[in-house]
Coordinates of C-alpha atoms in Angstrom, one line a residue:
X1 CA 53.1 105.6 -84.0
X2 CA 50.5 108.0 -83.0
X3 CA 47.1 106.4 -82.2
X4 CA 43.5 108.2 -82.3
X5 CA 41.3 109.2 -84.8
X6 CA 42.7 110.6 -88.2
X7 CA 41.4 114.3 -89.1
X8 CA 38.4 115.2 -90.6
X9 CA 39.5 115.7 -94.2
X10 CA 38.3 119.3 -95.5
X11 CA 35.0 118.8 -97.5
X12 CA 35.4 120.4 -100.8
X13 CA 33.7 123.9 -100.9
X14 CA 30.5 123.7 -103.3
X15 CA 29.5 127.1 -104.9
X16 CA 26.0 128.2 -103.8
X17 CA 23.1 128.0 -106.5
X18 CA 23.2 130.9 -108.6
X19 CA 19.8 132.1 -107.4
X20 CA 21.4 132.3 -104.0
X21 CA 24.6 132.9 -104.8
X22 CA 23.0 136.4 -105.9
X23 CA 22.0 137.2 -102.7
X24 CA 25.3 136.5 -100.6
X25 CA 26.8 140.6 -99.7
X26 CA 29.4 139.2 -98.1
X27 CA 31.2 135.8 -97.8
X28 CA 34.0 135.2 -95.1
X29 CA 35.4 132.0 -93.9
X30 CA 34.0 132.5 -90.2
X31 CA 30.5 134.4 -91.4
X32 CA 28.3 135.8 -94.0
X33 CA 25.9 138.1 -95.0
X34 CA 22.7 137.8 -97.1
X35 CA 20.3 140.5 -98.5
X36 CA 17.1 138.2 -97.2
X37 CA 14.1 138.5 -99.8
X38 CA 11.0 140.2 -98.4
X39 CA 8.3 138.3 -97.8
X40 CA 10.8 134.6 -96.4
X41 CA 10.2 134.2 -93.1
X42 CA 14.3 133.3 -91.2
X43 CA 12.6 130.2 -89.5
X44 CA 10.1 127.2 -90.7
X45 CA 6.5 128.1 -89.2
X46 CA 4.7 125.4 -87.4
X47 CA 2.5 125.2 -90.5
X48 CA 5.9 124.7 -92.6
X49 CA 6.2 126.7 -95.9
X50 CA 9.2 127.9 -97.5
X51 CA 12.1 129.7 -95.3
X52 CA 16.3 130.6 -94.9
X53 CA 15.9 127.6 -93.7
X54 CA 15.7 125.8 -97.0
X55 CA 19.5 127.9 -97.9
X56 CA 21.6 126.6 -95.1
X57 CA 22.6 123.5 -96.6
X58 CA 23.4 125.4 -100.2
X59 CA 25.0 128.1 -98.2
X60 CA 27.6 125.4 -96.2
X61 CA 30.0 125.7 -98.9
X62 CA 32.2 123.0 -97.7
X63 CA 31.9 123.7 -93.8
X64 CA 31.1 121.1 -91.6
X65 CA 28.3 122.7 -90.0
X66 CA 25.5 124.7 -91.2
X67 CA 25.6 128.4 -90.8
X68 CA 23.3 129.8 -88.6
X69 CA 21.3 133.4 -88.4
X70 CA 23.1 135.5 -85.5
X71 CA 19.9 137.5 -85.4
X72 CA 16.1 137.8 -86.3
X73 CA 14.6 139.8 -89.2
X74 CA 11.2 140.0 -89.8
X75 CA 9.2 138.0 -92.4
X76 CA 8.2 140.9 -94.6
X77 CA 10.9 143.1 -94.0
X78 CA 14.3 143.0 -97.1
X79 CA 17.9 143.7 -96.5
X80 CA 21.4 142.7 -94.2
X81 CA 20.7 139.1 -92.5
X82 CA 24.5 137.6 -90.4
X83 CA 25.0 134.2 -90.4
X84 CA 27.8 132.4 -88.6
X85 CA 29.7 129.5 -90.4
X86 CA 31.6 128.2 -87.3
X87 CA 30.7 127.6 -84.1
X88 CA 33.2 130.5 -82.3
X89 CA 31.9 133.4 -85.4
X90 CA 28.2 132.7 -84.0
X91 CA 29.0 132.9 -80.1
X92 CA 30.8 135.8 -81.4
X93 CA 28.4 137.2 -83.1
X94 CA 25.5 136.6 -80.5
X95 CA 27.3 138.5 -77.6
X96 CA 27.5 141.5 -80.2
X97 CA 23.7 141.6 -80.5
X98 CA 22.8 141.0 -76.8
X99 CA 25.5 143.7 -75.9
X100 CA 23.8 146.2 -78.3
X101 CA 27.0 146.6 -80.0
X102 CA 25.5 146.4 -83.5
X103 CA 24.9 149.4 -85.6
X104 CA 22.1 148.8 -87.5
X105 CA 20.3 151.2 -90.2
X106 CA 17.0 150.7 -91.8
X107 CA 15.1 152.7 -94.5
X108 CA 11.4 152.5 -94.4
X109 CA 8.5 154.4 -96.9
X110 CA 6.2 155.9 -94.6
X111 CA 2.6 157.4 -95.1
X112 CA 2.7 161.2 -94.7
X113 CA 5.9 161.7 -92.5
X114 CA 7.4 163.5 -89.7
X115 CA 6.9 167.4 -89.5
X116 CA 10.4 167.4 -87.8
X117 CA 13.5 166.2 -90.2
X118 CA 14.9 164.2 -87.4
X119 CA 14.4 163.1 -83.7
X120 CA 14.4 160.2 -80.7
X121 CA 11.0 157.5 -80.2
X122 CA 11.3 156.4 -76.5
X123 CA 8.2 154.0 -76.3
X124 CA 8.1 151.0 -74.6
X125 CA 6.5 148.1 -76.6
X126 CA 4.7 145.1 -75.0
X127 CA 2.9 141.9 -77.3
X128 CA -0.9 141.6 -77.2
X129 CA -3.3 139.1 -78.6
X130 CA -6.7 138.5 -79.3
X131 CA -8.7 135.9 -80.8
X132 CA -10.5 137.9 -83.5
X133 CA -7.0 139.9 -84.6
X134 CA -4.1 137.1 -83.4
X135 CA -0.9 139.1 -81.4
X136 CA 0.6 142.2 -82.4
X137 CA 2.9 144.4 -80.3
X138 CA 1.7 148.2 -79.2
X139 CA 3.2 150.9 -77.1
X140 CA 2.4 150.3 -73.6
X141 CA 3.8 152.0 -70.2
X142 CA 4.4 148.6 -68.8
X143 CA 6.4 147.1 -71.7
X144 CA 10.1 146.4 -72.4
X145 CA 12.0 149.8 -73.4
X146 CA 12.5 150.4 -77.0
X147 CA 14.3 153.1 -78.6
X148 CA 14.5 154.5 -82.3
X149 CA 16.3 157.2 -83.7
X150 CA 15.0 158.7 -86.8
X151 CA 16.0 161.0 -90.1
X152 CA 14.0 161.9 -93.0
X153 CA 16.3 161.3 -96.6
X154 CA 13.4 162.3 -98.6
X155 CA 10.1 163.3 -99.0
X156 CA 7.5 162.9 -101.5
X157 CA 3.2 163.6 -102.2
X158 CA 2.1 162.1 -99.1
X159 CA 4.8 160.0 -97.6
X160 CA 8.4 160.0 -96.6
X161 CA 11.4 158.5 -96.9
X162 CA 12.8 157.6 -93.4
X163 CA 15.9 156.4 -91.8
X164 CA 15.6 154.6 -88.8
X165 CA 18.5 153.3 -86.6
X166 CA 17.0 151.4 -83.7
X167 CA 19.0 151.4 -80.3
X168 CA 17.2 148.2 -79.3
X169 CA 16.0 145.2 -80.7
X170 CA 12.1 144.2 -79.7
X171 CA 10.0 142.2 -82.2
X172 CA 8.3 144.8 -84.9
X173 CA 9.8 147.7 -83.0
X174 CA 10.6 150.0 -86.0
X175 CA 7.2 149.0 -87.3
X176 CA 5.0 149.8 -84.3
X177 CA 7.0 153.1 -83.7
X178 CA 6.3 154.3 -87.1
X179 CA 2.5 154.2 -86.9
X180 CA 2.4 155.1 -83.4
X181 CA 3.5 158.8 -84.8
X182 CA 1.0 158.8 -87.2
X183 CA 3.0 157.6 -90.6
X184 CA 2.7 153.7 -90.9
X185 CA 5.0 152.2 -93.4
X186 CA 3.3 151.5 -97.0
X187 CA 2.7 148.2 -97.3
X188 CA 2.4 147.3 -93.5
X189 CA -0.3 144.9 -93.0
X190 CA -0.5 144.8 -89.2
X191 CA 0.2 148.3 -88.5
X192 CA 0.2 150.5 -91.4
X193 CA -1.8 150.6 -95.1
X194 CA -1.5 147.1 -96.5
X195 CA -0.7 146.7 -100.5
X196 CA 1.6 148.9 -102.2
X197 CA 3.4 145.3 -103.0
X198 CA 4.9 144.6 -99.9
X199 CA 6.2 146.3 -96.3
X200 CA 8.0 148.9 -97.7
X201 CA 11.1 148.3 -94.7
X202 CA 14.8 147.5 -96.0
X203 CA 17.7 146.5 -93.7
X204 CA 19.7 148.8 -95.5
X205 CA 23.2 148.1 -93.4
X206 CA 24.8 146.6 -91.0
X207 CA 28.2 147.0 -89.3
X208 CA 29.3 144.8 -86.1
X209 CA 32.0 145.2 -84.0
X210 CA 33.9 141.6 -84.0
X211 CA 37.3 140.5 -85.3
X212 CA 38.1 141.2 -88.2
X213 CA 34.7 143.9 -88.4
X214 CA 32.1 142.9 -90.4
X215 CA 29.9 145.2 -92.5
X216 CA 27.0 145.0 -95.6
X217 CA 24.8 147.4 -97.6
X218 CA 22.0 145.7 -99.1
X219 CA 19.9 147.0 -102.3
X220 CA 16.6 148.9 -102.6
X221 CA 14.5 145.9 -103.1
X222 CA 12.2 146.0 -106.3
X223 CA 8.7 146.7 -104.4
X224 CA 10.5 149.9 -102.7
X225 CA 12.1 151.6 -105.7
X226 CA 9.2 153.7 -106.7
X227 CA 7.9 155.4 -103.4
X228 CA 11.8 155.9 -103.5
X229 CA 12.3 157.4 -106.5
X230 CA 9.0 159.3 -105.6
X231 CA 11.0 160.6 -102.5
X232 CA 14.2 161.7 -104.1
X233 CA 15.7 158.8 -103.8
X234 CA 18.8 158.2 -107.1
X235 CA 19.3 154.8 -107.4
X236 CA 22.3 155.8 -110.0
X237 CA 24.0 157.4 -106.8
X238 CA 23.8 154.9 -104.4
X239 CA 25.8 151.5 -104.0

C-alpha cells in the first residue's frame, strides 16, 4: 500500500461572471487573454481603488492558482492583456516579453498626424518628477532606448489614425513618442489634449511566440469609435 499524501482532487471549473466573462478573447487551459477596460489600472494602487486585481479570483475557473498578468498595460490605455493560469504558462510567458519576442500592435487617435504615411521613433525615454506636476517620462539622451515603428490607417479633420508597433517596452513609451512628434493622442492627460472621453490608445493585438502560439484582437473600445469612424475607420469590416 502506497503511503503519502492523496492527490489534490481537480476543483470544479466555475464560469466567469458574465460581465467578465465578456471580456475574456481567449481562454486556454495554460493562459488567457482579456480586452482590459480603459480607465482599470492591472495592479491595486497604494490608495486602493478598483483593479484586474478584483478578476483574478472570478477568472480561476477551477485552477488552483490565480492567474497572473505576464505583462503591464497602462491604466488608461484598452485592449490585449496575457495572463498565465499555471505556474510553467507564466515563466513562459515572461521570458517571451523580456526576450522581446512579442509582437505587439497598438492603434492610437492622434492630434494632427504625421506628414509621412509611415516611419521609425528612436528616442530614448527617461522618468522625471516634480513636486508641482508628480513623474512623467520624456525623451532624454541619457535614457533607456526605446523604439516605435509607426503607419498611418487613416486620416481625418485634424487628427490621425495611427498604428504603432513598439520594438520595446518602457513605461508610456508609445504615449511620449507620439507627442514628442507633435500629434499627442486625444484624450492623453499627461502628454497630449485631455477629454475626448478617454486616452484614445487600444492594444489592438497580440501574438507571442510560445507553445502552442498564442494570439488576440481586441475591439475598438466605445470612447475611440468616433475619431475612428472620423478617420476611415469601418467597424462593419473589421473583426
Amino acid at each position: 500500500m502506497m503511503r503519502g499524501r492523496l492527490p489534490r482532487p481537480a476543483a470544479p471549473r466555475q464560469p466567469a461572471p458574465p460581465a467578465i466573462a465578456a471580456r475574456i478573447l481567449v481562454l486556454r487551459d495554460d493562459a488567457l487573454v482579456l480586452d482590459k477596460p480603459a480607465g482599470l489600472p492591472v495592479h491595486r494602487g497604494p490608495r486602493g481603488g478598483a483593479s484586474i486585481e478584483d478578476w483574478l479570483e472570478p477568472l480561476r475557473m477551477g485552477k488552483r492558482h490565480l492567474p497572473q498578468p505576464a505583462h503591464r498595460l497602462d491604466a488608461d490605455t484598452a485592449g490585449c492583456l496575457v495572463l498565465g493560469r499555471t505556474k510553467p504558462a507564466l515563466a513562459a510567458l515572461g521570458r517571451a516579453f523580456a526576450a522581446g519576442q512579442v509582437d505587439k500592435t497598438y492603434w492610437a487617435v492622434v492630434r494632427g498626424g504625421p506628414a509621412e504615411d509611415a516611419g521609425v521613433i528612436d528616442a530614448p525615454l527617461h522618468k522625471v518628477s516634480s513636486a508641482a506636476r508628480g513623474w512623467r517620462m520624456e525623451v532624454h539622451p541619457n535614457g533607456q532606448r526605446a523604439v516605435t515603428r509607426w503607419r498611418v490607417l487613416g486620416r481625418g479633420p485634424a487628427m490621425a489614425w495611427v498604428e504603432l508597433r513598439p520594438e520595446t517596452g518602457r513605461t508610456h513609451q508609445l504615449r511620449v513618442h507620439a507627442a514628442a512628434q507633435r500629434w499627442p493622442m486625444l484624450g492623453d492627460p499627461v502628454y497630449g489634449d485631455p477629454g475626448f472621453g478617454g486616452l484614445h490608445l487600444l492594444a489592438r493585438a497580440i501574438a507571442l511566440p510560445i507553445d502552442p502560439p498564442l494570439a488576440a484582437t481586441a475591439p475598438v473600445p466605445p470612447h475611440m469609435d468616433a475619431a475612428l469612424r472620423a478617420c476611415g475607420w469601418d467597424a462593419t469590416a473589421a473583426p
